[in-house]
Amino acid sequence: MNIQAAQFDMLKTIPIGINDSEMLNRIHSEDINSDYLQLLKETAPFNDESLSYWLNINVKTFRSYKQEKQKLNINIREHVLLLLSLMQHGKYVFATAEKFRDWLIKDNYFLDGKAPVDFLQTITGIRFIDRQLTAMEYGDNV
């Protein structure tokens, strides 16, 4: 993981467990641009195909967003911020990105045999997985 100083500063502004009012404020008032996609790429231990799938865009669009500094559509801004917050939370709970990734991709009995990563394509799914992380912090088997 090669996070540069500017990206690190951006990452520090993303809280673990971003609430709805803060999310609405950020997606409407901040310049959430393709730099955040690059930050997601740097912090999430997944390839472009996985990240573009979660964002409901094709890989070519994802890569073009990363190459050109441009403002993202509002739904992508929300999705990216939530994913960044989830990655922060996961690293906090599991101590490393690699351990968090292992948990994300492994089929989970408590999720009807699905892997947590299967839920990241929707906002509701991201929030659901984030709540699972919170439950783990308090000792629940998840």
PDB file of C-alpha atoms in Angstrom:
ATOM      1  CA  MET A   1       0.000   0.000   0.000  1.00  0.00           C
ATOM      2  CA  ASN A   2       1.605   3.208  -1.182  1.00  0.00           C
ATOM      3  CA  ILE A   3      -0.398   6.107   0.227  1.00  0.00           C
ATOM      4  CA  GLN A   4       1.101   9.500  -0.491  1.00  0.00           C
ATOM      5  CA  ALA A   5       0.853  12.424   1.930  1.00  0.00           C
ATOM      6  CA  ALA A   6      -2.084  14.075   0.128  1.00  0.00           C
ATOM      7  CA  GLN A   7      -3.984  10.790   0.042  1.00  0.00           C
ATOM      8  CA  PHE A   8      -3.213  10.198   3.708  1.00  0.00           C
ATOM      9  CA  ASP A   9      -4.647  13.641   4.523  1.00  0.00           C
ATOM     10  CA  MET A  10      -7.804  12.784   2.535  1.00  0.00           C
ATOM     11  CA  LEU A  11      -8.116   9.451   4.304  1.00  0.00           C
ATOM     12  CA  LYS A  12      -7.884  11.127   7.722  1.00  0.00           C
ATOM     13  CA  THR A  13     -11.060  13.094   6.908  1.00  0.00           C
ATOM     14  CA  ILE A  14     -13.093   9.919   6.319  1.00  0.00           C
ATOM     15  CA  PRO A  15     -14.573   8.708   9.594  1.00  0.00           C
ATOM     16  CA  ILE A  16     -15.291   5.135  10.559  1.00  0.00           C
ATOM     17  CA  GLY A  17     -19.072   4.866  10.437  1.00  0.00           C
ATOM     18  CA  ILE A  18     -20.075   7.980   8.514  1.00  0.00           C
ATOM     19  CA  ASN A  19     -23.635   9.025   9.421  1.00  0.00           C
ATOM     20  CA  ASP A  20     -26.349  10.087   6.980  1.00  0.00           C
ATOM     21  CA  SER A  21     -26.268  13.824   7.704  1.00  0.00           C
ATOM     22  CA  GLU A  22     -22.500  13.953   7.355  1.00  0.00           C
ATOM     23  CA  MET A  23     -22.702  11.922   4.150  1.00  0.00           C
ATOM     24  CA  LEU A  24     -25.308  14.249   2.636  1.00  0.00           C
ATOM     25  CA  ASN A  25     -23.271  17.290   3.594  1.00  0.00           C
ATOM     26  CA  ARG A  26     -20.081  15.865   2.095  1.00  0.00           C
ATOM     27  CA  ILE A  27     -21.517  14.637  -1.201  1.00  0.00           C
ATOM     28  CA  HIS A  28     -23.232  17.978  -1.806  1.00  0.00           C
ATOM     29  CA  SER A  29     -20.553  20.389  -0.609  1.00  0.00           C
ATOM     30  CA  GLU A  30     -17.135  18.780  -1.086  1.00  0.00           C
ATOM     31  CA  ASP A  31     -15.133  18.219  -4.235  1.00  0.00           C
ATOM     32  CA  ILE A  32     -15.231  14.438  -4.236  1.00  0.00           C
ATOM     33  CA  ASN A  33     -13.398  13.703  -7.437  1.00  0.00           C
ATOM     34  CA  SER A  34     -11.385  10.963  -9.053  1.00  0.00           C
ATOM     35  CA  ASP A  35      -8.661  11.410  -6.414  1.00  0.00           C
ATOM     36  CA  TYR A  36     -10.998   9.563  -4.062  1.00  0.00           C
ATOM     37  CA  LEU A  37     -11.219   6.680  -6.531  1.00  0.00           C
ATOM     38  CA  GLN A  38      -7.443   6.493  -6.547  1.00  0.00           C
ATOM     39  CA  LEU A  39      -7.481   6.567  -2.753  1.00  0.00           C
ATOM     40  CA  LEU A  40      -9.991   3.705  -2.739  1.00  0.00           C
ATOM     41  CA  LYS A  41      -7.748   1.775  -5.107  1.00  0.00           C
ATOM     42  CA  GLU A  42      -4.780   2.357  -2.789  1.00  0.00           C
ATOM     43  CA  THR A  43      -6.605   1.451   0.436  1.00  0.00           C
ATOM     44  CA  ALA A  44      -8.820  -1.429  -0.709  1.00  0.00           C
ATOM     45  CA  PRO A  45      -6.826  -4.581  -1.454  1.00  0.00           C
ATOM     46  CA  PHE A  46      -8.888  -5.385  -4.564  1.00  0.00           C
ATOM     47  CA  ASN A  47      -8.424  -5.031  -8.307  1.00  0.00           C
ATOM     48  CA  ASP A  48     -10.104  -2.581 -10.689  1.00  0.00           C
ATOM     49  CA  GLU A  49     -12.657  -5.183 -11.753  1.00  0.00           C
ATOM     50  CA  SER A  50     -13.913  -5.696  -8.205  1.00  0.00           C
ATOM     51  CA  LEU A  51     -13.983  -1.990  -7.401  1.00  0.00           C
ATOM     52  CA  SER A  52     -15.827  -1.101 -10.606  1.00  0.00           C
ATOM     53  CA  TYR A  53     -18.340  -3.890  -9.941  1.00  0.00           C
ATOM     54  CA  TRP A  54     -19.073  -2.477  -6.483  1.00  0.00           C
ATOM     55  CA  LEU A  55     -19.551   0.994  -7.985  1.00  0.00           C
ATOM     56  CA  ASN A  56     -21.846  -0.325 -10.730  1.00  0.00           C
ATOM     57  CA  ILE A  57     -19.650   1.035 -13.520  1.00  0.00           C
ATOM     58  CA  ASN A  58     -17.621  -0.784 -16.127  1.00  0.00           C
ATOM     59  CA  VAL A  59     -13.879  -1.206 -15.724  1.00  0.00           C
ATOM     60  CA  LYS A  60     -13.083   1.130 -18.610  1.00  0.00           C
ATOM     61  CA  THR A  61     -15.096   3.933 -16.990  1.00  0.00           C
ATOM     62  CA  PHE A  62     -13.443   3.252 -13.633  1.00  0.00           C
ATOM     63  CA  ARG A  63      -9.988   3.491 -15.173  1.00  0.00           C
ATOM     64  CA  SER A  64     -10.833   6.657 -17.109  1.00  0.00           C
ATOM     65  CA  TYR A  65     -12.115   8.267 -13.900  1.00  0.00           C
ATOM     66  CA  LYS A  66      -8.795   7.460 -12.234  1.00  0.00           C
ATOM     67  CA  GLN A  67      -6.743   8.940 -15.080  1.00  0.00           C
ATOM     68  CA  GLU A  68      -8.561  12.241 -15.448  1.00  0.00           C
ATOM     69  CA  LYS A  69      -9.295  14.469 -12.473  1.00  0.00           C
ATOM     70  CA  GLN A  70     -13.039  14.878 -12.671  1.00  0.00           C
ATOM     71  CA  LYS A  71     -15.981  15.218 -10.334  1.00  0.00           C
ATOM     72  CA  LEU A  72     -17.862  11.986  -9.797  1.00  0.00           C
ATOM     73  CA  ASN A  73     -21.602  11.440 -10.114  1.00  0.00           C
ATOM     74  CA  ILE A  74     -23.380  11.870  -6.801  1.00  0.00           C
ATOM     75  CA  ASN A  75     -24.234   8.179  -6.437  1.00  0.00           C
ATOM     76  CA  ILE A  76     -20.595   7.218  -7.048  1.00  0.00           C
ATOM     77  CA  ARG A  77     -19.426   9.863  -4.556  1.00  0.00           C
ATOM     78  CA  GLU A  78     -21.646   8.356  -1.877  1.00  0.00           C
ATOM     79  CA  HIS A  79     -20.572   4.820  -2.702  1.00  0.00           C
ATOM     80  CA  VAL A  80     -16.860   5.711  -2.678  1.00  0.00           C
ATOM     81  CA  LEU A  81     -17.081   7.515   0.673  1.00  0.00           C
ATOM     82  CA  LEU A  82     -18.931   4.603   2.246  1.00  0.00           C
ATOM     83  CA  LEU A  83     -16.431   2.097   0.868  1.00  0.00           C
ATOM     84  CA  LEU A  84     -13.527   4.176   2.177  1.00  0.00           C
ATOM     85  CA  SER A  85     -15.187   4.364   5.584  1.00  0.00           C
ATOM     86  CA  LEU A  86     -15.771   0.601   5.514  1.00  0.00           C
ATOM     87  CA  MET A  87     -12.126  -0.049   4.604  1.00  0.00           C
ATOM     88  CA  GLN A  88     -11.035   2.126   7.533  1.00  0.00           C
ATOM     89  CA  HIS A  89     -13.367   0.272   9.877  1.00  0.00           C
ATOM     90  CA  GLY A  90     -12.256  -3.131   8.612  1.00  0.00           C
ATOM     91  CA  LYS A  91      -8.588  -2.297   9.063  1.00  0.00           C
ATOM     92  CA  TYR A  92      -9.350  -1.085  12.576  1.00  0.00           C
ATOM     93  CA  VAL A  93     -11.195  -4.297  13.500  1.00  0.00           C
ATOM     94  CA  PHE A  94      -8.785  -6.727  11.815  1.00  0.00           C
ATOM     95  CA  ALA A  95      -5.558  -4.725  12.325  1.00  0.00           C
ATOM     96  CA  THR A  96      -4.444  -5.128   8.680  1.00  0.00           C
ATOM     97  CA  ALA A  97      -5.958  -4.682   5.231  1.00  0.00           C
ATOM     98  CA  GLU A  98      -4.931  -8.228   4.324  1.00  0.00           C
ATOM     99  CA  LYS A  99      -6.782  -9.834   7.259  1.00  0.00           C
ATOM    100  CA  PHE A 100      -9.829  -7.706   6.485  1.00  0.00           C
ATOM    101  CA  ARG A 101      -9.672  -8.757   2.832  1.00  0.00           C
ATOM    102  CA  ASP A 102      -9.482 -12.419   3.864  1.00  0.00           C
ATOM    103  CA  TRP A 103     -12.643 -11.975   5.941  1.00  0.00           C
ATOM    104  CA  LEU A 104     -14.403 -10.091   3.125  1.00  0.00           C
ATOM    105  CA  ILE A 105     -13.836 -12.801   0.512  1.00  0.00           C
ATOM    106  CA  LYS A 106     -14.545 -15.840   2.687  1.00  0.00           C
ATOM    107  CA  ASP A 107     -18.026 -17.387   2.654  1.00  0.00           C
ATOM    108  CA  ASN A 108     -19.670 -16.621   5.976  1.00  0.00           C
ATOM    109  CA  TYR A 109     -22.114 -18.899   7.778  1.00  0.00           C
ATOM    110  CA  PHE A 110     -23.797 -15.913   9.441  1.00  0.00           C
ATOM    111  CA  LEU A 111     -24.446 -14.313   6.036  1.00  0.00           C
ATOM    112  CA  ASP A 112     -26.291 -17.343   4.629  1.00  0.00           C
ATOM    113  CA  GLY A 113     -23.064 -18.717   3.209  1.00  0.00           C
ATOM    114  CA  LYS A 114     -22.271 -15.563   1.228  1.00  0.00           C
ATOM    115  CA  ALA A 115     -19.021 -13.664   1.420  1.00  0.00           C
ATOM    116  CA  PRO A 116     -19.263 -10.138   2.876  1.00  0.00           C
ATOM    117  CA  VAL A 117     -17.791  -8.800  -0.368  1.00  0.00           C
ATOM    118  CA  ASP A 118     -20.996  -9.898  -2.131  1.00  0.00           C
ATOM    119  CA  PHE A 119     -22.886  -7.121  -0.336  1.00  0.00           C
ATOM    120  CA  LEU A 120     -20.700  -4.173  -1.362  1.00  0.00           C
ATOM    121  CA  GLN A 121     -22.519  -3.322  -4.586  1.00  0.00           C
ATOM    122  CA  THR A 122     -25.270  -1.441  -2.735  1.00  0.00           C
ATOM    123  CA  ILE A 123     -25.338   1.275  -0.100  1.00  0.00           C
ATOM    124  CA  THR A 124     -27.545  -0.897   2.112  1.00  0.00           C
ATOM    125  CA  GLY A 125     -25.100  -3.773   1.720  1.00  0.00           C
ATOM    126  CA  ILE A 126     -22.125  -1.627   2.713  1.00  0.00           C
ATOM    127  CA  ARG A 127     -23.977  -0.391   5.789  1.00  0.00           C
ATOM    128  CA  PHE A 128     -24.952  -3.983   6.632  1.00  0.00           C
ATOM    129  CA  ILE A 129     -21.334  -5.170   6.482  1.00  0.00           C
ATOM    130  CA  ASP A 130     -20.239  -2.136   8.499  1.00  0.00           C
ATOM    131  CA  ARG A 131     -22.756  -3.099  11.204  1.00  0.00           C
ATOM    132  CA  GLN A 132     -21.311  -6.622  11.157  1.00  0.00           C
ATOM    133  CA  LEU A 133     -17.879  -5.137  11.864  1.00  0.00           C
ATOM    134  CA  THR A 134     -19.332  -3.147  14.758  1.00  0.00           C
ATOM    135  CA  ALA A 135     -20.923  -6.320  16.125  1.00  0.00           C
ATOM    136  CA  MET A 136     -17.535  -8.039  15.939  1.00  0.00           C
ATOM    137  CA  GLU A 137     -16.007  -5.217  17.958  1.00  0.00           C
ATOM    138  CA  TYR A 138     -18.500  -6.029  20.708  1.00  0.00           C
ATOM    139  CA  GLY A 139     -17.808  -9.762  20.623  1.00  0.00           C
ATOM    140  CA  ASP A 140     -20.539 -11.100  18.342  1.00  0.00           C
ATOM    141  CA  ASN A 141     -19.783 -14.026  16.060  1.00  0.00           C
ATOM    142  CA  VAL A 142     -20.206 -12.676  12.572  1.00  0.00           C
TER     143      VAL A 142
END
